[in-house]
Amino acid sequence: MPELPEVETMVRGIRDAVEGRKLKDVRCCPCPCKPISLKPGIKAIRSKALNQTVTGVRRRAKRVILDLENGYSFVIEPRMTGLMLLSDPPDTGHLRLEWLLQKGRSRRSLWFWDRRGLGTVQLLSQAEQETVLGPQKLGPDALEITVNEMKQRLAKTSRAIKVALLDQKMIAGIGNLYASEMLHQSRIHPERTADQLSMAEIKTLHKAMRQILKTAIRYEGSTLGDGTYRNALNQSGGYQNQHRVYGQAEQNCPSCKGAQILRIVQAQRSTFYCPCCQIMQP
């Protein structure tokens, strides 16, 4: 579930505790469940990462990146249920990896926790990062793309706008939940083809995208009913209380007050929208 706001919250939550500290050890945690993808193996990771200082903690799309002084970086993709934690994991049985930090501050460990084991952790050189995270794999970040670039990119696809927004090569960082919210605020029907949107509609969508993502970051992301997403201190996010359409099928639209929110399936993902506010033709 973690999307851009949740991953940005993870980054901000761990940055002060991790930046500027040496890695004393990197350990796989005992876990009886499906293992996460760990590349290279733990032995090779330890040979490259031990006693290296973490020079930066940042986000690239939906990934957490820990930069090391030797040019290598840990690239962590939480995917559906992964969390970066400094304390109080939901349980110890799904802890996957521990970074043990040098003494000097209150936090001694950083953990990657993943209930379903779909997350990935890679230690990559700078050249490898360009291959995995470069423009051939990921488009411009949703918080950095300009209106004109967004227009140019969407004009190249005849897919439904909701589906296009989920394409990480098109725009990086947007996930299913926030795409529905953005389109509702923009009053754009999710099945409209991306290349048919006007410049005025793109401007409205761009504004809604930035506003919703920034607000969700301020609320530290969305924790849904399954309770999967938690911040670095194992606390719930707060943006779920601001959702206007996501997960609100058959509820009255908070904008028009009359129509009920509908749920459809696009690219095997649930989409929520208001048939009154978001008509198929502008």
Coordinates of C-alpha atoms in Angstrom, one line a residue:
M1 CA 0.0 0.0 0.0
P2 CA 2.7 2.6 0.6
E3 CA 2.6 5.3 -2.0
L4 CA 4.5 8.6 -2.3
P5 CA 3.2 10.2 0.9
E6 CA 3.8 7.1 3.0
V7 CA 7.3 6.5 1.7
E8 CA 8.1 10.2 2.1
T9 CA 6.9 9.9 5.7
M10 CA 9.1 6.9 6.2
V11 CA 12.1 8.9 4.9
R12 CA 11.4 11.9 7.1
G13 CA 10.8 9.6 10.1
I14 CA 14.1 7.9 9.9
R15 CA 16.4 10.6 8.5
D16 CA 17.5 12.3 11.8
A17 CA 18.2 8.9 13.4
V18 CA 20.2 7.5 10.5
E19 CA 22.0 10.2 8.6
G20 CA 25.6 10.7 9.6
R21 CA 25.9 7.4 11.4
K22 CA 28.1 4.3 10.6
L23 CA 26.6 0.9 10.0
K24 CA 28.0 -1.5 12.5
D25 CA 26.2 -4.4 11.1
V26 CA 23.5 -5.5 8.7
R27 CA 21.6 -8.6 9.7
C28 CA 18.8 -10.8 8.3
C29 CA 16.1 -11.3 11.0
P30 CA 14.8 -14.8 11.6
C31 CA 11.5 -15.0 9.8
P32 CA 9.6 -18.2 9.0
C33 CA 7.6 -16.5 6.2
K34 CA 8.2 -15.9 2.5
P35 CA 11.6 -14.2 2.3
I36 CA 11.9 -10.8 0.8
S37 CA 14.1 -10.2 -2.3
L38 CA 17.6 -9.3 -1.0
K39 CA 20.3 -8.4 -3.6
P40 CA 23.1 -9.2 -3.4
G41 CA 23.2 -11.8 -0.6
I42 CA 23.7 -10.7 2.9
K43 CA 27.4 -11.7 2.9
A44 CA 28.1 -9.4 -0.1
I45 CA 26.0 -6.7 1.4
R46 CA 28.0 -6.8 4.7
S47 CA 31.3 -6.7 2.9
K48 CA 30.3 -3.4 1.1
A49 CA 28.2 -1.7 3.8
L50 CA 29.8 -2.4 7.2
N51 CA 31.5 0.7 8.8
Q52 CA 30.2 2.9 6.1
T53 CA 28.6 6.2 7.1
V54 CA 25.0 6.9 5.9
T55 CA 25.4 10.2 4.1
G56 CA 21.8 10.7 3.0
V57 CA 18.3 9.3 3.4
R58 CA 16.0 10.2 0.5
R59 CA 13.1 9.0 -1.6
R60 CA 12.9 8.1 -5.3
A61 CA 9.3 7.5 -6.3
K62 CA 8.0 4.8 -3.9
R63 CA 11.5 3.7 -2.7
V64 CA 13.5 4.6 0.4
I65 CA 17.2 5.2 -0.4
L66 CA 20.1 5.1 2.1
D67 CA 23.2 6.6 0.6
L68 CA 26.6 5.4 1.8
E69 CA 29.9 7.2 1.8
N70 CA 31.5 4.7 -0.6
G71 CA 28.9 5.5 -3.4
Y72 CA 26.7 2.4 -2.8
S73 CA 23.1 2.9 -1.7
F74 CA 20.5 0.7 -0.1
V75 CA 17.3 0.9 -2.3
I76 CA 14.3 -0.3 -0.3
E77 CA 11.0 -0.8 -2.1
P78 CA 8.2 -1.4 0.6
R79 CA 5.6 -2.5 -2.0
M80 CA 2.4 -3.7 -0.4
T81 CA 3.2 -4.1 3.3
G82 CA 6.8 -3.0 3.9
L83 CA 7.7 -0.6 6.7
M84 CA 10.8 1.2 7.8
L85 CA 10.8 1.3 11.6
L86 CA 12.9 2.7 14.4
S87 CA 10.9 1.1 17.2
D88 CA 7.9 -1.0 18.2
P89 CA 7.4 -3.2 15.1
P90 CA 3.8 -4.6 14.8
D91 CA 5.3 -8.0 15.5
T92 CA 8.8 -9.5 15.5
G93 CA 7.9 -12.4 13.3
H94 CA 7.9 -10.2 10.2
L95 CA 11.1 -8.3 10.8
R96 CA 13.2 -8.9 7.7
L97 CA 16.4 -6.8 7.9
E98 CA 18.2 -4.9 10.7
W99 CA 20.7 -2.1 10.2
L100 CA 22.7 -1.7 13.4
L101 CA 23.9 1.8 13.9
Q102 CA 26.9 3.1 15.8
K103 CA 26.4 4.3 19.4
G104 CA 25.9 8.0 20.1
R105 CA 22.1 8.5 19.7
S106 CA 19.1 7.0 21.2
R107 CA 18.2 4.8 18.3
R108 CA 20.5 1.8 17.7
S109 CA 18.6 -0.1 15.0
L110 CA 16.7 0.5 11.8
W111 CA 14.4 -2.3 10.7
F112 CA 12.6 -3.3 7.5
W113 CA 9.4 -5.1 8.4
D114 CA 7.2 -6.7 5.8
R115 CA 4.2 -8.9 6.5
R116 CA 3.7 -10.3 3.1
G117 CA 7.3 -10.5 2.0
L118 CA 6.7 -8.6 -1.3
G119 CA 9.3 -5.9 -0.5
T120 CA 12.8 -5.7 -2.0
V121 CA 16.1 -4.5 -0.6
Q122 CA 19.0 -3.9 -2.9
L123 CA 22.5 -2.5 -2.4
L124 CA 23.5 -0.8 -5.6
S125 CA 26.5 1.0 -7.0
Q126 CA 25.9 4.4 -8.6
A127 CA 25.9 2.8 -12.1
E128 CA 23.4 0.2 -11.0
Q129 CA 21.2 2.9 -9.5
E130 CA 21.0 4.6 -12.9
T131 CA 19.8 1.4 -14.5
V132 CA 17.2 0.7 -11.8
L133 CA 16.1 4.2 -11.0
G134 CA 16.9 6.2 -14.1
P135 CA 14.5 7.6 -16.7
Q136 CA 14.2 4.3 -18.5
K137 CA 12.5 2.9 -15.5
L138 CA 10.9 5.8 -13.6
G139 CA 9.4 9.0 -14.9
P140 CA 9.6 12.4 -13.2
D141 CA 8.5 12.5 -9.6
A142 CA 4.9 13.5 -9.0
L143 CA 6.0 16.4 -6.8
E144 CA 8.5 17.7 -9.3
I145 CA 6.9 17.3 -12.8
T146 CA 5.8 20.5 -14.4
V147 CA 2.4 21.1 -16.0
N148 CA 3.9 21.2 -19.5
E149 CA 5.8 17.9 -19.0
M150 CA 2.8 16.3 -17.6
K151 CA 0.7 17.4 -20.6
Q152 CA 3.4 16.1 -23.0
R153 CA 3.6 12.7 -21.4
L154 CA -0.2 12.2 -21.1
A155 CA -0.6 13.2 -24.7
K156 CA 1.4 10.1 -25.8
T157 CA -1.1 7.5 -24.4
S158 CA -4.7 6.7 -25.2
R159 CA -5.1 4.7 -21.9
A160 CA -7.6 5.8 -19.3
I161 CA -6.3 8.6 -17.2
K162 CA -6.5 6.6 -14.0
V163 CA -4.4 3.8 -15.5
A164 CA -1.9 6.2 -17.0
L165 CA -1.4 7.9 -13.6
L166 CA -0.4 4.5 -12.1
D167 CA 2.3 4.0 -14.8
Q168 CA 5.6 4.7 -12.9
K169 CA 7.4 5.4 -16.2
M170 CA 4.9 8.1 -16.9
I171 CA 4.9 9.8 -13.5
A172 CA 6.7 8.3 -10.5
G173 CA 5.1 8.0 -7.1
I174 CA 1.4 7.9 -7.7
G175 CA -0.5 4.9 -6.5
N176 CA -4.1 3.6 -6.6
L177 CA -5.5 5.4 -3.6
Y178 CA -4.3 8.9 -4.4
A179 CA -5.0 8.6 -8.1
S180 CA -8.8 8.3 -7.3
E181 CA -8.6 11.2 -4.9
M182 CA -6.8 13.4 -7.5
L183 CA -9.3 12.7 -10.2
H184 CA -12.2 13.4 -8.0
Q185 CA -10.8 16.7 -6.9
S186 CA -10.1 17.6 -10.5
R187 CA -13.7 16.5 -11.6
I188 CA -12.2 14.2 -14.3
H189 CA -13.8 10.8 -15.0
P190 CA -11.3 8.0 -14.4
E191 CA -12.1 6.4 -17.8
R192 CA -11.4 9.5 -19.9
T193 CA -8.5 8.8 -22.2
A194 CA -5.3 10.6 -21.1
D195 CA -4.5 12.1 -24.6
Q196 CA -8.0 13.8 -24.8
L197 CA -7.5 15.9 -21.7
S198 CA -7.3 19.6 -22.3
M199 CA -4.5 21.8 -21.0
A200 CA -7.0 23.4 -18.6
E201 CA -7.8 19.9 -17.2
I202 CA -4.2 19.0 -17.0
K203 CA -3.5 22.2 -15.0
T204 CA -6.4 21.3 -12.6
L205 CA -5.1 17.7 -12.2
H206 CA -1.5 18.9 -11.6
K207 CA -2.7 21.3 -8.9
A208 CA -4.8 18.6 -7.3
M209 CA -2.0 16.1 -7.5
R210 CA 0.5 18.4 -5.7
Q211 CA -2.1 19.5 -3.1
I212 CA -3.3 16.1 -2.2
L213 CA 0.2 14.5 -2.0
K214 CA 1.6 17.4 0.1
T215 CA -1.4 17.3 2.5
A216 CA -1.1 13.5 2.8
I217 CA 2.5 13.9 3.7
R218 CA 1.6 16.5 6.4
Y219 CA -0.9 13.9 7.8
E220 CA 1.9 11.2 7.6
G221 CA 0.1 9.1 5.1
S222 CA -3.0 6.9 5.1
T223 CA -3.5 3.9 7.4
L224 CA -6.4 1.8 6.0
G225 CA -8.7 -0.6 7.8
D226 CA -6.1 -3.4 7.7
G227 CA -3.8 -1.3 9.7
T228 CA -0.8 -2.2 7.5
Y229 CA 0.8 1.2 7.0
R230 CA 2.6 2.7 10.1
N231 CA 5.1 5.4 10.4
A232 CA 8.7 5.0 11.6
L233 CA 7.6 4.9 15.2
N234 CA 4.7 2.4 14.5
Q235 CA 2.0 5.1 14.7
S236 CA -1.0 5.4 12.3
G237 CA -1.1 8.0 9.6
G238 CA -4.0 10.5 9.6
Y239 CA -4.9 11.1 5.9
Q240 CA -7.4 8.3 5.8
N241 CA -9.8 10.6 7.6
Q242 CA -9.5 13.0 4.6
H243 CA -10.4 10.5 1.9
R244 CA -13.3 11.8 -0.2
V245 CA -13.9 8.8 -2.6
Y246 CA -11.4 6.0 -2.0
G247 CA -13.1 3.2 -0.2
Q248 CA -16.4 5.2 0.0
A249 CA -18.5 3.1 -2.5
E250 CA -22.2 3.7 -2.0
Q251 CA -21.6 6.7 0.2
N252 CA -22.9 10.1 -0.8
C253 CA -20.3 12.2 -2.6
P254 CA -19.0 14.9 -0.2
S255 CA -18.8 17.4 -3.0
C256 CA -22.2 17.2 -4.7
K257 CA -24.0 15.6 -1.7
G258 CA -26.4 13.8 -4.0
A259 CA -24.8 11.0 -6.1
Q260 CA -23.3 8.0 -4.5
I261 CA -19.7 7.1 -5.0
L262 CA -19.2 4.2 -7.5
R263 CA -16.5 1.5 -7.6
I264 CA -15.2 0.1 -10.9
V265 CA -12.1 -2.0 -11.7
Q266 CA -9.4 -0.6 -14.0
A267 CA -6.2 -2.6 -14.6
Q268 CA -7.2 -5.0 -11.9
R269 CA -7.4 -2.1 -9.3
S270 CA -10.4 -0.5 -7.6
T271 CA -11.3 3.0 -8.8
F272 CA -13.7 5.2 -6.9
Y273 CA -15.5 8.2 -8.4
C274 CA -18.6 10.3 -8.4
P275 CA -20.7 10.0 -11.5
C276 CA -22.2 13.4 -11.0
C277 CA -19.0 15.4 -10.3
Q278 CA -16.9 13.3 -12.8
I279 CA -18.8 13.0 -16.0
M280 CA -17.4 11.1 -18.9
Q281 CA -17.3 14.1 -21.3
P282 CA -16.2 17.6 -20.2

